PDB file of C-alpha atoms in Angstrom:
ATOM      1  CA  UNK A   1       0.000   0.000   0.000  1.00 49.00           C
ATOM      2  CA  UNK A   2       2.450   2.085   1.045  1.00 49.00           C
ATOM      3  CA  UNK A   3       4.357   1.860  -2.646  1.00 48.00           C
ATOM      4  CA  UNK A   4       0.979   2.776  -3.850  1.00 47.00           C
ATOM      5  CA  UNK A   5       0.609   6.200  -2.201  1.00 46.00           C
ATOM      6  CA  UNK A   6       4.503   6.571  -3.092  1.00 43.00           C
ATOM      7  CA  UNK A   7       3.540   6.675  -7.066  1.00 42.00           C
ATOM      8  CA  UNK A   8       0.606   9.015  -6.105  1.00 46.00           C
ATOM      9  CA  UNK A   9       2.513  11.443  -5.173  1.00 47.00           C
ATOM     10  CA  UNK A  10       3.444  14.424  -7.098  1.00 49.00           C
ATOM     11  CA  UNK A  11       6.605  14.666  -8.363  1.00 50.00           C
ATOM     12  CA  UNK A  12       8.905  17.415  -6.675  1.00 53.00           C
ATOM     13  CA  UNK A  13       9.008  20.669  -8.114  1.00 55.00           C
ATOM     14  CA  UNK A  14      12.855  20.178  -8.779  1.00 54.00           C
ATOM     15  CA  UNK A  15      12.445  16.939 -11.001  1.00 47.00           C
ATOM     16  CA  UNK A  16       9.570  18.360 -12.171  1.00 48.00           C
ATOM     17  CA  UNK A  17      11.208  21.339 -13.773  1.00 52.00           C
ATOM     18  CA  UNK A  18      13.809  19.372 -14.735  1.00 49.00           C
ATOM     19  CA  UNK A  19      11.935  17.032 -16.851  1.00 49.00           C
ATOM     20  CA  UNK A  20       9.799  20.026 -18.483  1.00 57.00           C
ATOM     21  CA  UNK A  21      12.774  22.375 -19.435  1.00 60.00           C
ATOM     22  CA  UNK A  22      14.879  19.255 -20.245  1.00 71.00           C
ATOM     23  CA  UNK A  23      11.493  17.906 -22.610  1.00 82.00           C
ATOM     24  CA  UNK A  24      11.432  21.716 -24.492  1.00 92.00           C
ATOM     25  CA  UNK A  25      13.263  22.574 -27.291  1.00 95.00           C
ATOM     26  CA  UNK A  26      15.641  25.578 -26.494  1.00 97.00           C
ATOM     27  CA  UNK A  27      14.745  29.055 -27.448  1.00 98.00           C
ATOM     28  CA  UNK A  28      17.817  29.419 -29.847  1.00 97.00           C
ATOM     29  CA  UNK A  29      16.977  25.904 -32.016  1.00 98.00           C
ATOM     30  CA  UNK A  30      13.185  26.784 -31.864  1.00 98.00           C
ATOM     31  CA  UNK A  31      14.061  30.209 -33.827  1.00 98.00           C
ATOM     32  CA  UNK A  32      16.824  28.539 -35.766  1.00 98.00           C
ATOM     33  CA  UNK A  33      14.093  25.973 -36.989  1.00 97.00           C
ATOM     34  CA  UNK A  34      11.980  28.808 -38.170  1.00 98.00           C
ATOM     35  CA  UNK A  35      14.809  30.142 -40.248  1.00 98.00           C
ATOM     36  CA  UNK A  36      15.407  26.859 -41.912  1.00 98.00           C
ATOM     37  CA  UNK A  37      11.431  26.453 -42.749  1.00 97.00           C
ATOM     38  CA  UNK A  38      11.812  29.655 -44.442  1.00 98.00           C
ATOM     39  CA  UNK A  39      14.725  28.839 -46.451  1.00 98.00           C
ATOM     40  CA  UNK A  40      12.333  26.492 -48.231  1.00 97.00           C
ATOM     41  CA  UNK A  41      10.786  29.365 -49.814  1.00 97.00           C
ATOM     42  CA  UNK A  42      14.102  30.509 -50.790  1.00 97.00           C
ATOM     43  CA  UNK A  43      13.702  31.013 -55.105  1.00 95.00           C
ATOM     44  CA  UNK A  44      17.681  31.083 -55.429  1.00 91.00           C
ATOM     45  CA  UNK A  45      19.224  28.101 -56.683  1.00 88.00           C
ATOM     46  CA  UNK A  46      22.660  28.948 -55.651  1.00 90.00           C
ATOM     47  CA  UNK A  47      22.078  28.902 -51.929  1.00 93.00           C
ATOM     48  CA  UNK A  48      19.001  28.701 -49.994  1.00 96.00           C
ATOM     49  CA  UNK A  49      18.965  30.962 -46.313  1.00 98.00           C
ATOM     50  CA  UNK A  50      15.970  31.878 -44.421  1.00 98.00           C
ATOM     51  CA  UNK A  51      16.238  34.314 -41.416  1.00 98.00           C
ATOM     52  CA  UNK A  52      13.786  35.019 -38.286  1.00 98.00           C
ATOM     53  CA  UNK A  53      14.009  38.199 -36.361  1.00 98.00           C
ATOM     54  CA  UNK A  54      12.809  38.369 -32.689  1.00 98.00           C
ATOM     55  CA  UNK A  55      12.515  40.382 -30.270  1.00 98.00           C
ATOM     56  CA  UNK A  56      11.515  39.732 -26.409  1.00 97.00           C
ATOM     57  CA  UNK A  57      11.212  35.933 -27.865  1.00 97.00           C
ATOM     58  CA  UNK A  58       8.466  37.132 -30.537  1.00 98.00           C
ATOM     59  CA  UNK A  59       8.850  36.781 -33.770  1.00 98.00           C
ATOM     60  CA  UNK A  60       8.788  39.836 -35.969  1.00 98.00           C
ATOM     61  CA  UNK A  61      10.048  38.658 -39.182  1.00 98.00           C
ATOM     62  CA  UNK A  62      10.965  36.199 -41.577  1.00 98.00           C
ATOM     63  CA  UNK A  63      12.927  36.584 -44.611  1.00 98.00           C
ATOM     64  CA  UNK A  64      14.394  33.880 -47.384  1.00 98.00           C
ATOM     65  CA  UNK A  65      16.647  34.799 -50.330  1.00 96.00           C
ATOM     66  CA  UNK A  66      14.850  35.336 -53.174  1.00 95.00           C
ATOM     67  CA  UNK A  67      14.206  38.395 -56.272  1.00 94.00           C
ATOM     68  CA  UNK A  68      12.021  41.446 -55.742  1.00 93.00           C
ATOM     69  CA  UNK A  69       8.761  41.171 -55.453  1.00 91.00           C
ATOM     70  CA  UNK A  70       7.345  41.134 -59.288  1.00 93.00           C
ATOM     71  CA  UNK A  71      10.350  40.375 -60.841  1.00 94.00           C
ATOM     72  CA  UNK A  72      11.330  36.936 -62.266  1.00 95.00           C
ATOM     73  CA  UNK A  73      12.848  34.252 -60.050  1.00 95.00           C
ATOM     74  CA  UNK A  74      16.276  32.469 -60.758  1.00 94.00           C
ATOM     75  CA  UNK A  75      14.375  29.018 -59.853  1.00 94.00           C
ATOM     76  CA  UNK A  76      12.594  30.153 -63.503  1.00 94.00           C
ATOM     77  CA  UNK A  77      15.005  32.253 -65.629  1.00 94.00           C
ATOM     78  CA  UNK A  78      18.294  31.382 -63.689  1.00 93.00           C
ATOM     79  CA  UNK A  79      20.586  33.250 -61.540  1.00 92.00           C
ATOM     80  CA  UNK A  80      21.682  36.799 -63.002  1.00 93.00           C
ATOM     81  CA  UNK A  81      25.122  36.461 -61.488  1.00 93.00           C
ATOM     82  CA  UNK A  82      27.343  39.429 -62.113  1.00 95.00           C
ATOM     83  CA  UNK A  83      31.433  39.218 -60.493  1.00 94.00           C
ATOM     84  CA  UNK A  84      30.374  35.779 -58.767  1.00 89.00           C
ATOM     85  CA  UNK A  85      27.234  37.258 -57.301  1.00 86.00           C
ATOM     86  CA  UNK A  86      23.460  36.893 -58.439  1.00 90.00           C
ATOM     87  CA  UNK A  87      22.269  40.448 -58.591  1.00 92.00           C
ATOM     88  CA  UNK A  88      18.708  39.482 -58.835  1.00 92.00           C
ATOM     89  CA  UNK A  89      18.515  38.301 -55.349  1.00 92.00           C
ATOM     90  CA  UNK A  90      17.792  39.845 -52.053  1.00 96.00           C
ATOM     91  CA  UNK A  91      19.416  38.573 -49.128  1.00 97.00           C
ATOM     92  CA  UNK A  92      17.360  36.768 -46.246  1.00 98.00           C
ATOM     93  CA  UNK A  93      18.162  38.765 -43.443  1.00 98.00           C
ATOM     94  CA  UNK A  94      17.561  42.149 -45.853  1.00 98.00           C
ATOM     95  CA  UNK A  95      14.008  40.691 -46.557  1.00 98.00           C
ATOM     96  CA  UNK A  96      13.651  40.582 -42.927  1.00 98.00           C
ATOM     97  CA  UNK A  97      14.902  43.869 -41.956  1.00 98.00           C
ATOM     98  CA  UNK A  98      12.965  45.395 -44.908  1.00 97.00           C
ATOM     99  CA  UNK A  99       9.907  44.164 -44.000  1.00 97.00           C
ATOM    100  CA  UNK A 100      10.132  45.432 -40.195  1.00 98.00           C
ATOM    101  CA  UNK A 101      10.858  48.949 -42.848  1.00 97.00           C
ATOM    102  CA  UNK A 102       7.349  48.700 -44.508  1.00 97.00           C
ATOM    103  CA  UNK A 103       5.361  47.129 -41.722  1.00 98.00           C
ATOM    104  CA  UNK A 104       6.974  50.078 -39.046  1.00 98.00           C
ATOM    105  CA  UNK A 105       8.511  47.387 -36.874  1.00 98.00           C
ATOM    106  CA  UNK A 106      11.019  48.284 -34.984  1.00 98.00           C
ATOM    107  CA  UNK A 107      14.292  46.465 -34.987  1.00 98.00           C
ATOM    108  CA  UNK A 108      16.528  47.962 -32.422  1.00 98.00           C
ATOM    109  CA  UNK A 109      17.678  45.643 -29.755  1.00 98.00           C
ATOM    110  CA  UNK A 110      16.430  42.871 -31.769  1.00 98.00           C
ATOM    111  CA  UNK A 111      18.008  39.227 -32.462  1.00 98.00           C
ATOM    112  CA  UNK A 112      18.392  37.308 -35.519  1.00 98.00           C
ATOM    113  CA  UNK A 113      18.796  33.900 -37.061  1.00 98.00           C
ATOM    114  CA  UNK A 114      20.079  33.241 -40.280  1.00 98.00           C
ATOM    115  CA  UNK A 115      20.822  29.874 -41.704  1.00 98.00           C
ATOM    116  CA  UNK A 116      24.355  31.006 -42.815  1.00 98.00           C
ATOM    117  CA  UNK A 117      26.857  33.350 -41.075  1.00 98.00           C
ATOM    118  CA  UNK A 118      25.692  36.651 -42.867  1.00 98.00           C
ATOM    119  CA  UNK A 119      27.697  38.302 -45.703  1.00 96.00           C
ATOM    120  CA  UNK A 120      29.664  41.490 -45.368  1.00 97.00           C
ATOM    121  CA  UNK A 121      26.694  44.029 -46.702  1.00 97.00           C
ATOM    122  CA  UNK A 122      23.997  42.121 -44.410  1.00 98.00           C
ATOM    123  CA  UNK A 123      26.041  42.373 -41.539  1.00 98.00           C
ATOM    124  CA  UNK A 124      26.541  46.333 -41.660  1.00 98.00           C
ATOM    125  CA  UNK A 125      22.735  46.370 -42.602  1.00 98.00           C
ATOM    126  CA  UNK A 126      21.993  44.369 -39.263  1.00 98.00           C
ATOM    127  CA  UNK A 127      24.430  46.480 -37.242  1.00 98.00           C
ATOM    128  CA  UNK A 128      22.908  49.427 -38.613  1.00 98.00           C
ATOM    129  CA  UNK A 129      19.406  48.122 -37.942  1.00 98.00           C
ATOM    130  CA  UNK A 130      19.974  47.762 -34.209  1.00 98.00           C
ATOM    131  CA  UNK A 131      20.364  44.034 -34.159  1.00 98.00           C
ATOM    132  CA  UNK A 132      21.951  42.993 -31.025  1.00 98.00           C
ATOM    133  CA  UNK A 133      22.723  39.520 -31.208  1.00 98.00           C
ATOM    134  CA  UNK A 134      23.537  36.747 -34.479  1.00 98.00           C
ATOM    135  CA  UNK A 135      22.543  33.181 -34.386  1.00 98.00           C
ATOM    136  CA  UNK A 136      23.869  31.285 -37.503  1.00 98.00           C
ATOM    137  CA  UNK A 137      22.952  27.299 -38.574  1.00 98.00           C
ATOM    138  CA  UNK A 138      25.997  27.073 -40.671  1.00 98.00           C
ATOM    139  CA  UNK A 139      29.454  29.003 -41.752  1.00 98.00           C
ATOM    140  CA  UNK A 140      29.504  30.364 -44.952  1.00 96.00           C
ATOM    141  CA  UNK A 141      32.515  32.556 -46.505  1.00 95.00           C
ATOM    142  CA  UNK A 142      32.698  34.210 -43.365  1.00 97.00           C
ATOM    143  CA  UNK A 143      34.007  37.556 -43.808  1.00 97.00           C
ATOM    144  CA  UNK A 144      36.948  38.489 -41.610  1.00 98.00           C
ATOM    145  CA  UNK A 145      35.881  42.674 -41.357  1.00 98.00           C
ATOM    146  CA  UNK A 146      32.358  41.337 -40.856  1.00 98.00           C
ATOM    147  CA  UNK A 147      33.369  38.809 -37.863  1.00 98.00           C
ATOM    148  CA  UNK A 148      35.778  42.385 -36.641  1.00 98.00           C
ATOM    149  CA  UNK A 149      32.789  44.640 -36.569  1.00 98.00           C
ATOM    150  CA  UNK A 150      30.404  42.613 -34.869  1.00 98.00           C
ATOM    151  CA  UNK A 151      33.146  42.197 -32.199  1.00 97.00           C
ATOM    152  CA  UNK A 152      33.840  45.720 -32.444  1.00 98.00           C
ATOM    153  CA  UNK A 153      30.757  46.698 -32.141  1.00 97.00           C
ATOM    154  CA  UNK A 154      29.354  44.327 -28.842  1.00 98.00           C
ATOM    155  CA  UNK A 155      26.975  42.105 -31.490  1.00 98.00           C
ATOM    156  CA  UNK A 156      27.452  38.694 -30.138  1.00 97.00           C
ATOM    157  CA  UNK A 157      27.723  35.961 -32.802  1.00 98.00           C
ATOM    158  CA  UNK A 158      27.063  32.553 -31.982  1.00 98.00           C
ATOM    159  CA  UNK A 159      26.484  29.312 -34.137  1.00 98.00           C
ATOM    160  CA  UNK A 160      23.654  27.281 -33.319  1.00 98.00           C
ATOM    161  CA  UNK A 161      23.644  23.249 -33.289  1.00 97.00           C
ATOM    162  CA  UNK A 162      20.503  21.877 -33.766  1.00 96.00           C
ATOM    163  CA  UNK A 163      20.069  18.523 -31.295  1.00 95.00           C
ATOM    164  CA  UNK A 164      18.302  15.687 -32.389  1.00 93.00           C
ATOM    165  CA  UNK A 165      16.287  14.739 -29.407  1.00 92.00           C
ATOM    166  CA  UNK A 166      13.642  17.109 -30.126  1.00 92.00           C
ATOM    167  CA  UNK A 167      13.554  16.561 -33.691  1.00 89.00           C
ATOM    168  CA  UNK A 168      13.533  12.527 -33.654  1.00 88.00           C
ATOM    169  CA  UNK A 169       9.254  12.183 -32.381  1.00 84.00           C
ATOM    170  CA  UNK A 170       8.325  15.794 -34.367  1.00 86.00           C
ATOM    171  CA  UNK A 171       9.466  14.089 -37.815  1.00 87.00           C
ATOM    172  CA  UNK A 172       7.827  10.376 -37.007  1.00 86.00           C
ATOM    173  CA  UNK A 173       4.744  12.333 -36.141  1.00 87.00           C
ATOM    174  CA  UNK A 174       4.869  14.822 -39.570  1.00 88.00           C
ATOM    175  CA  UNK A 175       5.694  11.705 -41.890  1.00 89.00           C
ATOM    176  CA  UNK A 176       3.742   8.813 -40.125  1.00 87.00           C
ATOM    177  CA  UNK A 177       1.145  10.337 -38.603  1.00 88.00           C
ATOM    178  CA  UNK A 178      -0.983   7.838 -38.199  1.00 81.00           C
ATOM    179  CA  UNK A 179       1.208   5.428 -36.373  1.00 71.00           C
TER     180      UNK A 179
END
């Protein structure tokens, strides 16, 4: 009886907490995720990056590499690449920023995560934009003055690694749902 009333009992707050905050996906790969979804709507074939900006742990935009809005997209005409570069697209974290621009969202103090360490022009844009923290998926030509600056400038930068635990049940679930 005794072992009974033993499994009755409520757990202790302590194991408790641990077992919920251990069972939750951290902050930083829950954002990251969100960046990735959005690189799926990415219409460059040369390199696909999505981007999530968020403040107070709110999302306030999304952005994914892709032409402007009414023009053609490299997935259908190719990529109009001009000195190694295709000039036809817009960067994810610009689409981002830009839309904070048109919707009157402010960015200052904000954080963002990108699917690749940001390019030299996107990281003066995000410095310039207020953006007080990086998270990045994956390196990618990481520019030395662009690494300088954010130091330079108190941005930290910090690579995200996304752990499988809390990935393994969401994927069985989205492919076999039934099961």
């Amino acid at each position: 009886m005794a072992e009974k009333d033993e499994l009755q009992q409520p757990m202790n707050q302590e194991h408790s907490e641990h077992i919920h905050k251990d069972s939750r996906i951290p902050w930083n790969q829950y954002f990251m995720v969100q960046a990735l979804l959005l690189s799926l709507r990415s219409t460059c074939e040369r390199l696909s990056v999505g981007a999530t900006l968020v403040r107070n742990n709110r999302i306030i935009a999304g952005g994914y590499n892709g032409s402007v809005s009414g023009d053609v997209h490299c997935l259908d005409e190719g990529c109009y690449v001009v000195d190694d570069h295709c000039v036809r697209t817009i960067h994810a974290e610009m689409n981002a920023i830009l839309q904070c621009a048109k919707l009157g969202i402010p960015t200052d103090g904000s954080v963002i995560y990108v699917t690749h360490f940001p390019c030299l022009s996107c990281t003066k844009m995000l410095l310039q934009a207020g953006v007080k923290k990086i998270y990045y998926y994956q390196d990618y030509r990481n520019d030395p003055y662009a690494e300088r600056l954010f130091k330079q400038v108190g941005v930290t930068v910090e690579q995200v690694t996304l752990d499988e635990k809390y990935f393994q049940e969401f994927f069985a679930k989205l492919f076999h749902p039934a099961d």
